[in-house]
Amino acid sequence: QHLTTIMIIILRIVRSHSLRYFTTGVSRPGPGVSEFTSVGYVDDVQFVRFDGDGRRGRAEPRTPWIRDNEGREYWDQETEIFRSGAQNFHVGLQNIMGYYNQSEERSHTVQGLYGCQLREDNTPGEGFMQFGYDGRDYIALDKATLSWTVADAGALNTKSKWEADGTIAERYKAYLEDECIEWLRRYMGFGGPCLTRADPPKVDVIRHPGPDGEDVSLRCRAFGFYPADIKFMWRREGEDVSLQMELVDTRPSGDGNFQKWASVSVPRGEELKYVCVVEHEGLAQPLAVKWVPDTSLSNKATVGVMIVILLIPVAVVGFVIWKRSGRREEMEWSCEGGKGREVWV
């Protein structure tokens, strides 16, 4: 996770476009887990996925724009590439387990993260290629020097083998600087507005009672935004208190957009002193949102009953409209649903 976070931050220094692959091999996959999984992303959009091993599984489209623009030959080729990668990962995983004198009694995992980027002016940016083992950094390519950076003594074995070949680093560099860029440009042409859009977040603040009865939690929620890069800040009467906030990872919302929240603990009765500030590419300026007390609870019960009765026919009509709207959204949802060269020696 540390490895992934660093790379995503690097890619988002400017609004560039990226092609990334996240690949995982497991020595003893459990129920519902594949021996080998590889997922491809253009920017924040998953467009291809493979689950299987060296003999089974097929590359599958994850967005309409890749499904509608690539034919059977492409998917057959992708499948063979991923199956070859599965075989290489399997061999590499067995080798690494040997380097650490580990048995097959428990499951072990090797992960790959690699890709390239295009800057705003359409020139190639930084490419990267790195691997992890059992959730820790293992080995990474230094593209500038064509050398390998290792995390510990066990990874020195892989470094020695790859440097003894003399061509592996060169092949990786060529892929990152040429082939990867070509495919990224091709996919950008397919994705079009789906990949260049900037949908602003909807933001609200919700109050949750604290466990001790003294403090309460204010949760600032942002949802429906794209791209995934977003910034939260909590302020108390103008003072930045963001160091006190709890921030969750950005998550897909299932409709091609993203969601995220940041909460802060505040003294009861001081909720209105706090403001959540959200920054996103889709916003012309930072959005400041406060918690709004719910005054509806003071209404009499009889008034509430009357409102419910009056809303029944409205709800029926609204349900019909919602169903039609859902079908329209599904038809318009065209933004959701490469070429990996893994070598282990």
Short mmCIF file of C-alpha atoms in Angstrom, two decimals:
data_model
loop_
_atom_site.label_atom_id
_atom_site.label_comp_id
_atom_site.label_asym_id
_atom_site.label_seq_id
_atom_site.Cartn_x
_atom_site.Cartn_y
_atom_site.Cartn_z
CA GLN A 1 0.00 0.00 0.00
CA HIS A 2 2.90 2.36 0.83
CA LEU A 3 4.40 1.64 -2.59
CA THR A 4 1.12 2.32 -4.38
CA THR A 5 0.44 5.57 -2.52
CA ILE A 6 3.85 7.00 -3.40
CA MET A 7 3.40 6.31 -7.11
CA ILE A 8 -0.11 7.79 -7.24
CA ILE A 9 1.13 10.99 -5.57
CA ILE A 10 3.94 11.25 -8.14
CA LEU A 11 1.53 10.84 -11.03
CA ARG A 12 -0.75 13.60 -9.74
CA ILE A 13 1.68 16.43 -9.30
CA VAL A 14 0.07 17.81 -12.47
CA ARG A 15 -3.06 16.72 -14.34
CA SER A 16 -1.35 14.15 -16.47
CA HIS A 17 -2.68 10.86 -17.82
CA SER A 18 -1.34 7.49 -16.79
CA LEU A 19 -1.45 3.83 -17.74
CA ARG A 20 -0.88 1.59 -14.71
CA TYR A 21 -1.04 -2.14 -13.98
CA PHE A 22 -1.46 -3.68 -10.53
CA THR A 23 -0.48 -7.34 -10.57
CA THR A 24 -0.63 -9.96 -7.79
CA GLY A 25 0.54 -13.58 -7.59
CA VAL A 26 -0.43 -15.79 -4.63
CA SER A 27 1.32 -19.04 -3.69
CA ARG A 28 -1.70 -20.62 -1.99
CA PRO A 29 -4.88 -18.85 -3.13
CA GLY A 30 -7.91 -19.44 -0.96
CA PRO A 31 -11.56 -19.77 -1.98
CA GLY A 32 -12.55 -17.03 -4.39
CA VAL A 33 -8.96 -15.86 -4.85
CA SER A 34 -7.07 -16.37 -8.12
CA GLU A 35 -3.47 -17.49 -8.29
CA PHE A 36 -2.75 -14.49 -10.51
CA THR A 37 -4.61 -11.21 -10.94
CA SER A 38 -3.71 -8.21 -13.10
CA VAL A 39 -5.77 -5.03 -13.33
CA GLY A 40 -5.11 -2.19 -15.77
CA TYR A 41 -6.04 1.45 -15.21
CA VAL A 42 -6.07 4.48 -17.48
CA ASP A 43 -5.97 7.35 -15.00
CA ASP A 44 -8.50 6.33 -12.34
CA VAL A 45 -10.56 4.08 -14.63
CA GLN A 46 -10.16 0.31 -14.57
CA PHE A 47 -10.33 -0.88 -18.18
CA VAL A 48 -9.04 -4.48 -18.15
CA ARG A 49 -8.80 -7.34 -15.66
CA PHE A 50 -7.41 -10.85 -15.67
CA ASP A 51 -8.05 -13.54 -13.03
CA GLY A 52 -6.54 -16.98 -13.52
CA ASP A 53 -3.17 -18.66 -13.89
CA GLY A 54 -0.82 -19.80 -16.65
CA ARG A 55 -3.49 -22.01 -18.24
CA ARG A 56 -6.86 -20.55 -17.31
CA GLY A 57 -8.55 -17.18 -17.31
CA ARG A 58 -9.13 -14.51 -19.94
CA ALA A 59 -8.53 -10.79 -20.17
CA GLU A 60 -11.87 -9.05 -19.74
CA PRO A 61 -12.95 -5.48 -20.59
CA ARG A 62 -14.03 -3.27 -17.72
CA THR A 63 -15.26 -0.24 -19.68
CA PRO A 64 -17.49 0.09 -22.75
CA TRP A 65 -14.91 2.24 -24.54
CA ILE A 66 -12.32 -0.55 -24.56
CA ARG A 67 -14.87 -3.27 -25.26
CA ASP A 68 -16.32 -1.40 -28.24
CA ASN A 69 -12.96 -0.49 -29.81
CA GLU A 70 -10.90 -3.67 -29.53
CA GLY A 71 -11.73 -6.94 -31.27
CA ARG A 72 -11.14 -10.60 -30.58
CA GLU A 73 -7.50 -10.52 -31.72
CA TYR A 74 -6.68 -7.92 -29.08
CA TRP A 75 -8.32 -9.89 -26.27
CA ASP A 76 -6.66 -13.14 -27.35
CA GLN A 77 -3.31 -11.38 -27.31
CA GLU A 78 -3.96 -9.81 -23.92
CA THR A 79 -4.96 -13.19 -22.52
CA GLU A 80 -1.71 -14.79 -23.68
CA ILE A 81 0.32 -11.92 -22.18
CA PHE A 82 -1.40 -12.24 -18.82
CA ARG A 83 -1.08 -16.03 -18.78
CA SER A 84 2.62 -15.71 -19.53
CA GLY A 85 2.88 -13.18 -16.72
CA ALA A 86 1.13 -15.64 -14.39
CA GLN A 87 3.73 -18.31 -15.17
CA ASN A 88 6.59 -15.88 -14.58
CA PHE A 89 5.10 -14.69 -11.30
CA HIS A 90 4.67 -18.29 -10.14
CA VAL A 91 8.34 -19.08 -10.78
CA GLY A 92 9.45 -15.82 -9.21
CA LEU A 93 7.35 -16.42 -6.13
CA GLN A 94 8.88 -19.85 -5.60
CA ASN A 95 12.37 -18.34 -5.96
CA ILE A 96 11.68 -15.58 -3.44
CA MET A 97 10.30 -18.03 -0.89
CA GLY A 98 13.58 -19.89 -1.25
CA TYR A 99 15.61 -16.71 -0.70
CA TYR A 100 13.88 -16.22 2.66
CA ASN A 101 13.91 -19.95 3.54
CA GLN A 102 10.12 -20.02 3.69
CA SER A 103 8.00 -23.10 3.21
CA GLU A 104 4.69 -23.45 1.38
CA GLU A 105 2.77 -24.07 4.60
CA ARG A 106 1.44 -20.51 4.50
CA SER A 107 0.47 -18.34 1.58
CA HIS A 108 2.84 -15.70 0.21
CA THR A 109 2.21 -12.86 -2.23
CA VAL A 110 4.28 -11.04 -4.83
CA GLN A 111 2.97 -7.80 -6.33
CA GLY A 112 3.94 -5.71 -9.32
CA LEU A 113 3.18 -2.06 -10.00
CA TYR A 114 4.27 -0.53 -13.28
CA GLY A 115 3.20 2.03 -15.84
CA CYS A 116 3.83 5.31 -17.62
CA GLN A 117 2.36 8.78 -17.93
CA LEU A 118 1.71 11.57 -20.40
CA ARG A 119 2.11 15.14 -19.26
CA GLU A 120 -0.37 17.91 -20.05
CA ASP A 121 1.64 18.80 -23.18
CA ASN A 122 1.36 15.17 -24.41
CA THR A 123 5.05 14.43 -23.79
CA PRO A 124 6.09 11.26 -21.92
CA GLY A 125 6.49 11.62 -18.17
CA GLU A 126 8.02 9.28 -15.63
CA GLY A 127 7.70 5.52 -16.03
CA PHE A 128 7.99 3.15 -13.09
CA MET A 129 8.44 -0.55 -12.44
CA GLN A 130 8.55 -2.01 -8.94
CA PHE A 131 7.68 -5.15 -7.04
CA GLY A 132 6.68 -6.05 -3.51
CA TYR A 133 6.64 -9.24 -1.47
CA ASP A 134 4.19 -10.07 1.32
CA GLY A 135 3.11 -6.45 1.53
CA ARG A 136 6.62 -4.97 1.70
CA ASP A 137 8.81 -3.27 -0.89
CA TYR A 138 11.08 -5.77 -2.67
CA ILE A 139 12.82 -4.42 -5.79
CA ALA A 140 12.39 -1.42 -8.11
CA LEU A 141 13.86 -0.27 -11.40
CA ASP A 142 15.96 2.90 -11.49
CA LYS A 143 15.23 3.77 -15.10
CA ALA A 144 17.85 6.53 -15.27
CA THR A 145 20.76 4.25 -14.35
CA LEU A 146 19.28 0.94 -15.56
CA SER A 147 19.95 -0.51 -12.11
CA TRP A 148 17.79 -2.15 -9.46
CA THR A 149 17.08 -0.82 -5.97
CA VAL A 150 16.44 -3.51 -3.34
CA ALA A 151 14.69 -3.33 0.02
CA ASP A 152 16.61 -6.05 1.87
CA ALA A 153 19.18 -8.83 1.57
CA GLY A 154 16.68 -11.33 0.17
CA ALA A 155 16.02 -9.12 -2.85
CA LEU A 156 19.76 -9.02 -3.63
CA ASN A 157 19.35 -12.49 -5.17
CA THR A 158 16.84 -11.19 -7.72
CA LYS A 159 18.97 -8.10 -8.33
CA SER A 160 22.03 -10.27 -9.07
CA LYS A 161 20.10 -12.47 -11.50
CA TRP A 162 18.52 -9.58 -13.37
CA GLU A 163 21.75 -7.63 -13.63
CA ALA A 164 23.63 -10.73 -14.79
CA ASP A 165 21.27 -10.97 -17.76
CA GLY A 166 22.07 -7.38 -18.70
CA THR A 167 19.02 -6.93 -20.94
CA ILE A 168 16.09 -7.09 -18.50
CA ALA A 169 16.38 -3.49 -17.32
CA GLU A 170 16.78 -2.31 -20.91
CA ARG A 171 13.66 -4.19 -22.01
CA TYR A 172 11.65 -2.75 -19.13
CA LYS A 173 12.86 0.77 -19.94
CA ALA A 174 11.97 0.34 -23.62
CA TYR A 175 8.49 -0.85 -22.68
CA LEU A 176 7.92 2.07 -20.29
CA GLU A 177 9.19 4.75 -22.67
CA ASP A 178 7.80 3.46 -25.97
CA GLU A 179 5.19 0.70 -26.00
CA CYS A 180 3.46 1.81 -22.81
CA ILE A 181 3.17 5.38 -24.09
CA GLU A 182 1.79 4.19 -27.44
CA TRP A 183 -0.91 2.16 -25.73
CA LEU A 184 -1.76 5.01 -23.36
CA ARG A 185 -2.30 7.36 -26.30
CA ARG A 186 -4.45 4.72 -27.99
CA TYR A 187 -6.59 4.21 -24.90
CA MET A 188 -6.93 7.96 -24.38
CA GLY A 189 -8.32 8.16 -27.90
CA PHE A 190 -10.88 5.49 -27.02
CA GLY A 191 -11.85 6.96 -23.66
CA GLY A 192 -12.12 10.57 -24.81
CA PRO A 193 -14.29 12.70 -22.49
CA CYS A 194 -14.60 9.83 -20.02
CA LEU A 195 -10.94 10.31 -19.13
CA THR A 196 -10.62 14.09 -19.44
CA ARG A 197 -13.75 15.05 -17.50
CA ALA A 198 -13.66 16.81 -14.14
CA ASP A 199 -16.87 16.13 -12.18
CA PRO A 200 -17.08 18.25 -9.00
CA PRO A 201 -17.88 16.61 -5.66
CA LYS A 202 -21.13 16.91 -3.77
CA VAL A 203 -20.25 17.65 -0.15
CA ASP A 204 -22.15 17.47 3.14
CA VAL A 205 -21.28 17.38 6.84
CA ILE A 206 -22.95 14.91 9.19
CA ARG A 207 -22.85 14.99 13.00
CA HIS A 208 -22.37 11.78 15.01
CA PRO A 209 -22.60 11.62 18.83
CA GLY A 210 -19.36 10.62 20.53
CA PRO A 211 -19.06 7.56 22.82
CA ASP A 212 -18.27 9.58 25.94
CA GLY A 213 -21.17 12.01 25.63
CA GLU A 214 -18.84 14.99 25.64
CA ASP A 215 -17.36 15.21 22.15
CA VAL A 216 -19.12 14.67 18.86
CA SER A 217 -17.78 13.71 15.44
CA LEU A 218 -18.29 15.84 12.34
CA ARG A 219 -17.88 13.80 9.16
CA CYS A 220 -17.33 15.68 5.89
CA ARG A 221 -18.40 13.53 2.94
CA ALA A 222 -17.54 14.15 -0.70
CA PHE A 223 -19.03 11.95 -3.39
CA GLY A 224 -19.72 11.83 -7.11
CA PHE A 225 -16.37 13.33 -8.13
CA TYR A 226 -13.78 12.53 -10.81
CA PRO A 227 -10.79 12.35 -11.03
CA ALA A 228 -9.97 10.72 -7.71
CA ASP A 229 -7.53 13.37 -6.50
CA ILE A 230 -9.21 15.50 -3.81
CA LYS A 231 -8.07 17.51 -0.79
CA PHE A 232 -9.82 17.99 2.57
CA MET A 233 -9.16 20.60 5.25
CA TRP A 234 -10.92 21.25 8.56
CA ARG A 235 -10.85 24.77 10.02
CA ARG A 236 -12.00 26.01 13.44
CA GLU A 237 -12.81 29.72 13.42
CA GLY A 238 -10.25 30.20 10.64
CA GLU A 239 -7.53 28.03 12.20
CA ASP A 240 -6.36 24.92 10.33
CA VAL A 241 -7.04 21.82 12.46
CA SER A 242 -6.51 19.27 9.68
CA LEU A 243 -3.85 17.42 11.70
CA GLN A 244 -6.64 16.28 14.02
CA MET A 245 -8.84 14.82 11.29
CA GLU A 246 -9.34 11.15 10.42
CA LEU A 247 -9.11 10.62 6.66
CA VAL A 248 -10.16 7.47 4.79
CA ASP A 249 -8.80 6.32 1.42
CA THR A 250 -10.57 7.48 -1.71
CA ARG A 251 -12.97 4.76 -2.88
CA PRO A 252 -14.90 4.04 -6.08
CA SER A 253 -18.60 4.77 -5.74
CA GLY A 254 -19.62 2.18 -8.35
CA ASP A 255 -20.75 4.64 -11.02
CA GLY A 256 -17.38 5.67 -12.43
CA ASN A 257 -16.89 8.38 -9.80
CA PHE A 258 -15.33 8.44 -6.32
CA GLN A 259 -16.15 9.10 -2.68
CA LYS A 260 -14.17 10.04 0.40
CA TRP A 261 -14.69 11.45 3.89
CA ALA A 262 -12.73 13.19 6.61
CA SER A 263 -13.95 13.49 10.20
CA VAL A 264 -12.90 15.52 13.20
CA SER A 265 -13.80 15.25 16.90
CA VAL A 266 -15.20 18.49 18.35
CA PRO A 267 -16.57 19.56 21.75
CA ARG A 268 -20.34 19.29 22.03
CA GLY A 269 -21.94 22.65 21.38
CA GLU A 270 -19.07 23.98 19.25
CA GLU A 271 -20.04 22.25 16.01
CA LEU A 272 -20.86 25.48 14.17
CA LYS A 273 -17.32 26.77 14.73
CA TYR A 274 -15.95 24.14 12.34
CA VAL A 275 -15.83 24.32 8.55
CA CYS A 276 -14.84 21.60 6.08
CA VAL A 277 -12.98 22.89 3.02
CA VAL A 278 -12.75 20.70 -0.09
CA GLU A 279 -10.53 21.29 -3.12
CA HIS A 280 -11.00 19.45 -6.41
CA GLU A 281 -10.23 20.04 -10.06
CA GLY A 282 -13.93 20.17 -10.88
CA LEU A 283 -14.49 23.10 -8.49
CA ALA A 284 -13.80 26.66 -9.63
CA GLN A 285 -12.77 27.46 -6.06
CA PRO A 286 -12.51 25.58 -2.73
CA LEU A 287 -15.89 24.58 -1.31
CA ALA A 288 -16.54 25.40 2.38
CA VAL A 289 -19.31 23.41 4.11
CA LYS A 290 -20.65 23.55 7.70
CA TRP A 291 -22.87 21.20 9.64
CA VAL A 292 -26.48 22.35 9.47
CA PRO A 293 -28.61 21.43 12.53
CA ASP A 294 -31.77 19.47 11.71
CA THR A 295 -34.72 21.50 12.99
CA SER A 296 -37.35 19.15 11.62
CA LEU A 297 -37.38 17.08 14.82
CA SER A 298 -39.29 19.88 16.56
CA ASN A 299 -42.31 19.37 14.33
CA LYS A 300 -45.38 17.89 15.90
CA ALA A 301 -46.16 14.23 15.24
CA THR A 302 -49.53 15.07 13.69
CA VAL A 303 -47.88 17.32 11.14
CA GLY A 304 -45.46 14.52 10.34
CA VAL A 305 -48.31 12.10 9.71
CA MET A 306 -50.02 14.58 7.39
CA ILE A 307 -46.80 15.05 5.42
CA VAL A 308 -46.39 11.30 5.02
CA ILE A 309 -49.95 10.97 3.74
CA LEU A 310 -49.49 13.82 1.29
CA LEU A 311 -46.20 12.41 0.03
CA ILE A 312 -47.52 8.95 -0.83
CA PRO A 313 -48.74 9.86 -4.35
CA VAL A 314 -45.63 11.99 -4.87
CA ALA A 315 -43.47 9.01 -3.91
CA VAL A 316 -45.23 6.79 -6.43
CA VAL A 317 -44.64 9.29 -9.21
CA GLY A 318 -41.07 9.82 -8.00
CA PHE A 319 -40.40 6.09 -8.07
CA VAL A 320 -41.49 5.89 -11.70
CA ILE A 321 -39.30 8.87 -12.59
CA TRP A 322 -36.40 7.33 -10.70
CA LYS A 323 -36.72 4.05 -12.57
CA ARG A 324 -36.72 5.86 -15.90
CA SER A 325 -33.83 8.04 -14.78
CA GLY A 326 -31.92 4.95 -13.71
CA ARG A 327 -32.32 3.43 -17.15
CA ARG A 328 -31.16 6.66 -18.75
CA GLU A 329 -28.14 6.82 -16.42
CA GLU A 330 -27.30 3.22 -17.26
CA MET A 331 -27.36 4.02 -20.99
CA GLU A 332 -25.24 7.14 -20.52
CA TRP A 333 -22.79 5.36 -18.23
CA SER A 334 -20.16 4.88 -20.90
CA CYS A 335 -17.20 5.85 -18.76
CA GLU A 336 -17.18 2.64 -16.66
CA GLY A 337 -17.92 -0.81 -17.15
CA GLY A 338 -1.99 -3.46 -21.87
CA LYS A 339 0.61 -4.70 -22.33
CA GLY A 340 2.33 -6.00 -19.16
CA ARG A 341 5.69 -7.70 -19.53
CA GLU A 342 6.48 -9.42 -16.21
CA VAL A 343 9.82 -11.25 -16.21
CA TRP A 344 11.05 -13.35 -13.30
CA VAL A 345 14.36 -15.23 -13.51
#
